[in-house]
Amino acid sequence: MVKRRNPAILAPMKALLRLVVASLALLFAAPAVAQTRAEWDGVSRIVAIGDLHGDYDKFADMLRNAGLIDARNNWIGGATHLVQLGDVPDRGPQTRMILDLLMHLEPQARRAGGFVHPLIGNHEAMNMYGDLRYTHAGEYAAFATSRSARARDQYYRTYIRGLRAHPPADGLPTFDAAYRAHWDEEHPLGWVEHREAWSPRGRYGRWISQHDAVIRINDTLFLHGGLGPTFAATPRLTMDDAVRAALRGRPVQEYADILEHQQGPLWYRGLSQNPEAAETANLENVLRGQGVARVIVGHTKVTGTVLPRFNGRVLVADILVPRGHTDPHAFLIMENGAWTTIHRGQRVPVNASTPEAICAYLRQITALDNGAGPVAELTASQCAAPAVAH
């Protein structure tokens, strides 16, 4: 992971980056996506996959388990709607491969009567506005070419000119060999191309900023984080338009902070981690305000599988995988109104209408994990064994 830059350097970087992007002219073509709506009805099959964070192999395995792609990574899912809940980038090295696969599948699904919904998460937004704290070194390396050293040198010269023209408050640094070596360490080969590709005009930034953050399919709301009280009843199209505008550098005044608002669709964690008694009023406002029966989110790792909360009215699909445990590749499928978790390739119906049903569900997952791991721990803490009559 590349370390966060010194604040004295980071401050002028955002302005300078826009200049460099223009001067480098590293423009990539991105397919056009017609943005018309944020809701779909009458969908008989949905596949919902949570945060991927640069793990292409996991994503491809999930898609194959769901019957969405063939051995050549072409769409075979027919009219299925695939919802990827955001946070494709960061923490892993294969972000570019995942994005390319999504871009490859999107038009194929449409031609087959299906749909690919790559939702915008907080890490997509962070990559676009330049917060690279969690960017894996392999993500930069994926963009490196034989021309990367020259592109970086050109960026460095432009950057130094910008610093000289607008010195930081504590004065200019000494631009010697040690400074350049440290600067190169923070800007590995491929960094410049990565930043261009994630700009609003770049291949990935342009594509991402044409998509949604919040959608409704049938009676279910899908988004990355959740909605706090401030946004519970905000219309979906209003939120999506505000997110897209902010990503393109033209924020809507009323929602200028939507990309970082802690109650907004990219960041809110209350539906996933607040005590249910304290969060129920907000959830009911969300369900009523959005006209849905349930909410499916990623963003917050609670346990090692898809977790039903609030008697199944919230499904948390970001999966916790502690060190030393294998990833279960857990995700959701809805077929004809019934939700099922796929966990280690096995189907577990999401029967979650009562606390007892949720405990039965967790026990089935625990059995698939051989009685160990975070789901087993959650089950032990929340689902005491029933008393035995004597």
PDB file of N, CA and C in Angstrom, residues 301-307 318-328 330 343-344 362-363 365-383:
ATOM      1  N   LYS A 301     -18.010  -4.497   6.826  1.00  0.00           N
ATOM      2  CA  LYS A 301     -17.762  -5.911   7.080  1.00  0.00           C
ATOM      3  C   LYS A 301     -18.226  -6.249   8.499  1.00  0.00           C
ATOM      4  N   VAL A 302     -19.300  -7.000   8.610  1.00  0.00           N
ATOM      5  CA  VAL A 302     -19.870  -7.353   9.915  1.00  0.00           C
ATOM      6  C   VAL A 302     -19.500  -8.782  10.283  1.00  0.00           C
ATOM      7  N   THR A 303     -19.663  -9.702   9.337  1.00  0.00           N
ATOM      8  CA  THR A 303     -19.326 -11.095   9.589  1.00  0.00           C
ATOM      9  C   THR A 303     -18.961 -11.761   8.272  1.00  0.00           C
ATOM     10  N   GLY A 304     -18.681 -13.058   8.319  1.00  0.00           N
ATOM     11  CA  GLY A 304     -18.100 -13.734   7.174  1.00  0.00           C
ATOM     12  C   GLY A 304     -19.074 -14.287   6.163  1.00  0.00           C
ATOM     13  N   THR A 305     -20.244 -13.729   6.063  1.00  0.00           N
ATOM     14  CA  THR A 305     -21.207 -14.112   5.033  1.00  0.00           C
ATOM     15  C   THR A 305     -22.206 -12.979   4.869  1.00  0.00           C
ATOM     16  N   VAL A 306     -23.167 -13.167   3.966  1.00  0.00           N
ATOM     17  CA  VAL A 306     -24.270 -12.209   3.854  1.00  0.00           C
ATOM     18  C   VAL A 306     -25.065 -12.255   5.152  1.00  0.00           C
ATOM     19  N   LEU A 307     -25.257 -11.087   5.780  1.00  0.00           N
ATOM     20  CA  LEU A 307     -25.901 -11.044   7.096  1.00  0.00           C
ATOM     21  C   LEU A 307     -27.277 -10.399   7.011  1.00  0.00           C
ATOM     22  N   ASP A 318     -21.188  -7.190   2.353  1.00  0.00           N
ATOM     23  CA  ASP A 318     -19.732  -7.063   2.429  1.00  0.00           C
ATOM     24  C   ASP A 318     -19.234  -8.138   3.383  1.00  0.00           C
ATOM     25  N   ILE A 319     -18.256  -8.911   2.967  1.00  0.00           N
ATOM     26  CA  ILE A 319     -17.883 -10.138   3.673  1.00  0.00           C
ATOM     27  C   ILE A 319     -16.575  -9.950   4.435  1.00  0.00           C
ATOM     28  N   LEU A 320     -16.605 -10.270   5.733  1.00  0.00           N
ATOM     29  CA  LEU A 320     -15.424 -10.216   6.583  1.00  0.00           C
ATOM     30  C   LEU A 320     -14.644 -11.520   6.454  1.00  0.00           C
ATOM     31  N   VAL A 321     -13.355 -11.402   6.109  1.00  0.00           N
ATOM     32  CA  VAL A 321     -12.494 -12.585   6.006  1.00  0.00           C
ATOM     33  C   VAL A 321     -11.257 -12.340   6.867  1.00  0.00           C
ATOM     34  N   PRO A 322     -11.265 -12.797   8.115  1.00  0.00           N
ATOM     35  CA  PRO A 322     -10.107 -12.575   8.974  1.00  0.00           C
ATOM     36  C   PRO A 322      -8.870 -13.319   8.459  1.00  0.00           C
ATOM     37  N   ARG A 323      -7.707 -12.812   8.849  1.00  0.00           N
ATOM     38  CA  ARG A 323      -6.461 -13.466   8.480  1.00  0.00           C
ATOM     39  C   ARG A 323      -6.487 -14.924   8.958  1.00  0.00           C
ATOM     40  N   GLY A 324      -6.064 -15.817   8.089  1.00  0.00           N
ATOM     41  CA  GLY A 324      -6.045 -17.230   8.432  1.00  0.00           C
ATOM     42  C   GLY A 324      -7.284 -17.987   8.009  1.00  0.00           C
ATOM     43  N   HIS A 325      -8.295 -17.272   7.488  1.00  0.00           N
ATOM     44  CA  HIS A 325      -9.525 -17.917   7.030  1.00  0.00           C
ATOM     45  C   HIS A 325      -9.653 -17.743   5.517  1.00  0.00           C
ATOM     46  N   THR A 326     -10.261 -18.707   4.857  1.00  0.00           N
ATOM     47  CA  THR A 326     -10.463 -18.618   3.417  1.00  0.00           C
ATOM     48  C   THR A 326     -11.721 -17.814   3.104  1.00  0.00           C
ATOM     49  N   ASP A 327     -11.682 -17.118   1.995  1.00  0.00           N
ATOM     50  CA  ASP A 327     -12.827 -16.307   1.570  1.00  0.00           C
ATOM     51  C   ASP A 327     -13.929 -17.227   1.055  1.00  0.00           C
ATOM     52  N   PRO A 328     -15.150 -17.127   1.601  1.00  0.00           N
ATOM     53  CA  PRO A 328     -16.233 -18.021   1.165  1.00  0.00           C
ATOM     54  C   PRO A 328     -16.874 -17.617  -0.156  1.00  0.00           C
ATOM     55  N   ALA A 330     -19.028 -15.318  -0.780  1.00  0.00           N
ATOM     56  CA  ALA A 330     -20.462 -15.277  -0.508  1.00  0.00           C
ATOM     57  C   ALA A 330     -21.127 -14.122  -1.246  1.00  0.00           C
ATOM     58  N   HIS A 343     -22.722 -19.528  -0.490  1.00  0.00           N
ATOM     59  CA  HIS A 343     -21.611 -19.506   0.468  1.00  0.00           C
ATOM     60  C   HIS A 343     -20.773 -20.753   0.238  1.00  0.00           C
ATOM     61  N   ARG A 344     -19.517 -20.550  -0.141  1.00  0.00           N
ATOM     62  CA  ARG A 344     -18.636 -21.670  -0.514  1.00  0.00           C
ATOM     63  C   ARG A 344     -19.283 -22.541  -1.585  1.00  0.00           C
ATOM     64  N   LEU A 362     -27.805 -18.707  10.179  1.00  0.00           N
ATOM     65  CA  LEU A 362     -26.409 -18.589  10.595  1.00  0.00           C
ATOM     66  C   LEU A 362     -25.813 -19.947  10.942  1.00  0.00           C
ATOM     67  N   ARG A 363     -26.606 -20.831  11.523  1.00  0.00           N
ATOM     68  CA  ARG A 363     -26.101 -22.170  11.850  1.00  0.00           C
ATOM     69  C   ARG A 363     -25.783 -22.966  10.578  1.00  0.00           C
ATOM     70  N   ILE A 365     -24.754 -21.635   7.767  1.00  0.00           N
ATOM     71  CA  ILE A 365     -23.492 -21.063   7.280  1.00  0.00           C
ATOM     72  C   ILE A 365     -22.331 -21.575   8.121  1.00  0.00           C
ATOM     73  N   THR A 366     -22.501 -21.611   9.434  1.00  0.00           N
ATOM     74  CA  THR A 366     -21.450 -22.096  10.320  1.00  0.00           C
ATOM     75  C   THR A 366     -21.053 -23.525   9.972  1.00  0.00           C
ATOM     76  N   ALA A 367     -22.030 -24.353   9.633  1.00  0.00           N
ATOM     77  CA  ALA A 367     -21.729 -25.733   9.253  1.00  0.00           C
ATOM     78  C   ALA A 367     -20.871 -25.780   7.991  1.00  0.00           C
ATOM     79  N   LEU A 368     -21.147 -24.879   7.039  1.00  0.00           N
ATOM     80  CA  LEU A 368     -20.341 -24.832   5.820  1.00  0.00           C
ATOM     81  C   LEU A 368     -18.927 -24.356   6.105  1.00  0.00           C
ATOM     82  N   ASP A 369     -18.762 -23.598   7.186  1.00  0.00           N
ATOM     83  CA  ASP A 369     -17.432 -23.135   7.600  1.00  0.00           C
ATOM     84  C   ASP A 369     -16.756 -24.105   8.572  1.00  0.00           C
ATOM     85  N   ASN A 370     -17.315 -25.301   8.708  1.00  0.00           N
ATOM     86  CA  ASN A 370     -16.752 -26.311   9.607  1.00  0.00           C
ATOM     87  C   ASN A 370     -16.678 -25.829  11.051  1.00  0.00           C
ATOM     88  N   GLY A 371     -17.649 -25.016  11.446  1.00  0.00           N
ATOM     89  CA  GLY A 371     -17.770 -24.599  12.831  1.00  0.00           C
ATOM     90  C   GLY A 371     -16.747 -23.596  13.302  1.00  0.00           C
ATOM     91  N   ALA A 372     -16.034 -22.961  12.383  1.00  0.00           N
ATOM     92  CA  ALA A 372     -15.006 -21.985  12.767  1.00  0.00           C
ATOM     93  C   ALA A 372     -15.167 -20.708  11.954  1.00  0.00           C
ATOM     94  N   GLY A 373     -14.623 -19.614  12.492  1.00  0.00           N
ATOM     95  CA  GLY A 373     -14.644 -18.362  11.759  1.00  0.00           C
ATOM     96  C   GLY A 373     -15.621 -17.360  12.329  1.00  0.00           C
ATOM     97  N   PRO A 374     -15.738 -16.213  11.668  1.00  0.00           N
ATOM     98  CA  PRO A 374     -16.549 -15.120  12.229  1.00  0.00           C
ATOM     99  C   PRO A 374     -18.029 -15.420  12.313  1.00  0.00           C
ATOM    100  N   VAL A 375     -18.577 -16.205  11.397  1.00  0.00           N
ATOM    101  CA  VAL A 375     -20.007 -16.531  11.478  1.00  0.00           C
ATOM    102  C   VAL A 375     -20.261 -17.429  12.679  1.00  0.00           C
ATOM    103  N   ALA A 376     -19.362 -18.367  12.929  1.00  0.00           N
ATOM    104  CA  ALA A 376     -19.505 -19.229  14.102  1.00  0.00           C
ATOM    105  C   ALA A 376     -19.466 -18.409  15.383  1.00  0.00           C
ATOM    106  N   GLU A 377     -18.581 -17.425  15.423  1.00  0.00           N
ATOM    107  CA  GLU A 377     -18.486 -16.567  16.607  1.00  0.00           C
ATOM    108  C   GLU A 377     -19.758 -15.755  16.790  1.00  0.00           C
ATOM    109  N   LEU A 378     -20.288 -15.213  15.684  1.00  0.00           N
ATOM    110  CA  LEU A 378     -21.530 -14.446  15.773  1.00  0.00           C
ATOM    111  C   LEU A 378     -22.685 -15.336  16.221  1.00  0.00           C
ATOM    112  N   THR A 379     -22.743 -16.526  15.669  1.00  0.00           N
ATOM    113  CA  THR A 379     -23.814 -17.448  16.025  1.00  0.00           C
ATOM    114  C   THR A 379     -23.755 -17.795  17.507  1.00  0.00           C
ATOM    115  N   ALA A 380     -22.549 -18.053  18.004  1.00  0.00           N
ATOM    116  CA  ALA A 380     -22.400 -18.397  19.416  1.00  0.00           C
ATOM    117  C   ALA A 380     -22.816 -17.256  20.330  1.00  0.00           C
ATOM    118  N   SER A 381     -22.552 -16.016  19.889  1.00  0.00           N
ATOM    119  CA  SER A 381     -22.853 -14.870  20.752  1.00  0.00           C
ATOM    120  C   SER A 381     -24.313 -14.446  20.691  1.00  0.00           C
ATOM    121  N   GLN A 382     -24.970 -14.663  19.545  1.00  0.00           N
ATOM    122  CA  GLN A 382     -26.332 -14.160  19.370  1.00  0.00           C
ATOM    123  C   GLN A 382     -27.402 -15.244  19.388  1.00  0.00           C
ATOM    124  N   CYS A 383     -27.014 -16.488  19.224  1.00  0.00           N
ATOM    125  CA  CYS A 383     -28.004 -17.559  19.068  1.00  0.00           C
ATOM    126  C   CYS A 383     -27.718 -18.666  20.061  1.00  0.00           C
TER     127      CYS A 383
END
